[in-house]
Amino acid sequence: MPPLRKPTALHYPRRPGADDTVWLFDLDNTLHDCSRHIFQRIDSKMSDLIMEWLDLDRNEADALRLDYWKRYGATAAGL
């Protein structure tokens, strides 16, 4: 049996700093309890973000969010 060796990276990984933004998407509901109406909160927060980024009112943001979800399978994919 060949000896084990430590895996090597092709590059040096960057350490996250205070100025880094991390987006974590829980697409299979393993990180939260979806029975607690989390999706209503996610929808609301996504609409808030769209309102801010695109200067839309709530109805326009909700319509765009729903369109992106239907068209791309995820609002974030449309953004």
mmCIF file of C-alpha atoms in Angstrom:
data_model
loop_
_atom_site.group_PDB
_atom_site.id
_atom_site.type_symbol
_atom_site.label_atom_id
_atom_site.label_comp_id
_atom_site.label_asym_id
_atom_site.label_seq_id
_atom_site.Cartn_x
_atom_site.Cartn_y
_atom_site.Cartn_z
ATOM 1 C CA MET A 1 0.000 0.000 0.000
ATOM 2 C CA PRO A 2 1.432 3.426 -0.899
ATOM 3 C CA PRO A 3 2.139 5.810 1.990
ATOM 4 C CA LEU A 4 -0.441 8.478 2.778
ATOM 5 C CA ARG A 5 0.506 12.007 1.952
ATOM 6 C CA LYS A 6 -0.931 15.352 2.875
ATOM 7 C CA PRO A 7 -3.112 16.892 0.144
ATOM 8 C CA THR A 8 -1.701 20.013 -1.420
ATOM 9 C CA ALA A 9 -3.631 22.961 -2.781
ATOM 10 C CA LEU A 10 -2.927 24.402 -6.200
ATOM 11 C CA HIS A 11 -3.146 27.867 -4.676
ATOM 12 C CA TYR A 12 -2.923 29.385 -1.250
ATOM 13 C CA PRO A 13 -6.421 29.866 0.153
ATOM 14 C CA ARG A 14 -7.302 33.396 1.179
ATOM 15 C CA ARG A 15 -8.251 33.937 4.768
ATOM 16 C CA PRO A 16 -11.551 35.766 5.169
ATOM 17 C CA GLY A 17 -11.159 39.282 6.455
ATOM 18 C CA ALA A 18 -13.499 41.763 8.061
ATOM 19 C CA ASP A 19 -14.254 43.353 4.689
ATOM 20 C CA ASP A 20 -15.315 40.111 2.986
ATOM 21 C CA THR A 21 -18.997 39.439 2.296
ATOM 22 C CA VAL A 22 -20.169 35.863 2.493
ATOM 23 C CA TRP A 23 -23.474 34.715 0.983
ATOM 24 C CA LEU A 24 -24.729 31.393 2.237
ATOM 25 C CA PHE A 25 -27.637 29.782 0.392
ATOM 26 C CA ASP A 26 -29.414 26.891 2.092
ATOM 27 C CA LEU A 27 -31.034 25.377 -0.976
ATOM 28 C CA ASP A 28 -32.001 22.074 0.623
ATOM 29 C CA ASN A 29 -33.286 23.439 3.972
ATOM 30 C CA THR A 30 -30.640 21.781 6.124
ATOM 31 C CA LEU A 31 -29.692 24.917 8.056
ATOM 32 C CA HIS A 32 -33.112 26.178 9.095
ATOM 33 C CA ASP A 33 -36.503 24.852 10.079
ATOM 34 C CA CYS A 34 -38.755 25.553 7.096
ATOM 35 C CA SER A 35 -41.848 24.833 9.195
ATOM 36 C CA ARG A 36 -41.456 28.169 11.009
ATOM 37 C CA HIS A 37 -42.585 30.340 8.095
ATOM 38 C CA ILE A 38 -39.002 31.102 7.139
ATOM 39 C CA PHE A 39 -39.872 31.382 3.455
ATOM 40 C CA GLN A 40 -42.247 34.297 4.115
ATOM 41 C CA ARG A 41 -39.380 36.082 5.858
ATOM 42 C CA ILE A 42 -36.962 35.271 3.050
ATOM 43 C CA ASP A 43 -39.445 36.564 0.458
ATOM 44 C CA SER A 44 -39.901 39.778 2.428
ATOM 45 C CA LYS A 45 -36.156 40.342 2.844
ATOM 46 C CA MET A 46 -35.524 39.601 -0.842
ATOM 47 C CA SER A 47 -38.181 42.164 -1.775
ATOM 48 C CA ASP A 48 -36.583 44.674 0.635
ATOM 49 C CA LEU A 49 -33.246 44.164 -1.095
ATOM 50 C CA ILE A 50 -34.756 44.548 -4.574
ATOM 51 C CA MET A 51 -36.562 47.718 -3.456
ATOM 52 C CA GLU A 52 -33.296 49.187 -2.202
ATOM 53 C CA TRP A 53 -31.066 48.109 -5.114
ATOM 54 C CA LEU A 54 -33.487 48.937 -7.928
ATOM 55 C CA ASP A 55 -35.464 51.783 -6.329
ATOM 56 C CA LEU A 56 -38.810 49.988 -6.716
ATOM 57 C CA ASP A 57 -41.919 50.034 -4.553
ATOM 58 C CA ARG A 58 -43.083 46.903 -2.689
ATOM 59 C CA ASN A 59 -45.520 45.733 -5.396
ATOM 60 C CA GLU A 60 -42.937 46.131 -8.167
ATOM 61 C CA ALA A 61 -40.268 44.355 -6.112
ATOM 62 C CA ASP A 62 -42.610 41.469 -5.258
ATOM 63 C CA ALA A 63 -43.591 41.085 -8.922
ATOM 64 C CA LEU A 64 -39.960 41.112 -10.069
ATOM 65 C CA ARG A 65 -38.935 38.639 -7.346
ATOM 66 C CA LEU A 66 -41.709 36.264 -8.380
ATOM 67 C CA ASP A 67 -40.824 36.644 -12.078
ATOM 68 C CA TYR A 68 -37.159 35.837 -11.385
ATOM 69 C CA TRP A 69 -38.159 32.855 -9.252
ATOM 70 C CA LYS A 70 -40.391 31.464 -12.017
ATOM 71 C CA ARG A 71 -37.946 32.246 -14.819
ATOM 72 C CA TYR A 72 -34.644 31.232 -13.183
ATOM 73 C CA GLY A 73 -35.684 29.004 -10.284
ATOM 74 C CA ALA A 74 -34.264 31.472 -7.745
ATOM 75 C CA THR A 75 -34.565 35.213 -7.235
ATOM 76 C CA ALA A 76 -30.815 35.540 -6.709
ATOM 77 C CA ALA A 77 -30.161 33.944 -10.111
ATOM 78 C CA GLY A 78 -32.149 36.733 -11.750
ATOM 79 C CA LEU A 79 -30.286 39.426 -9.872
#
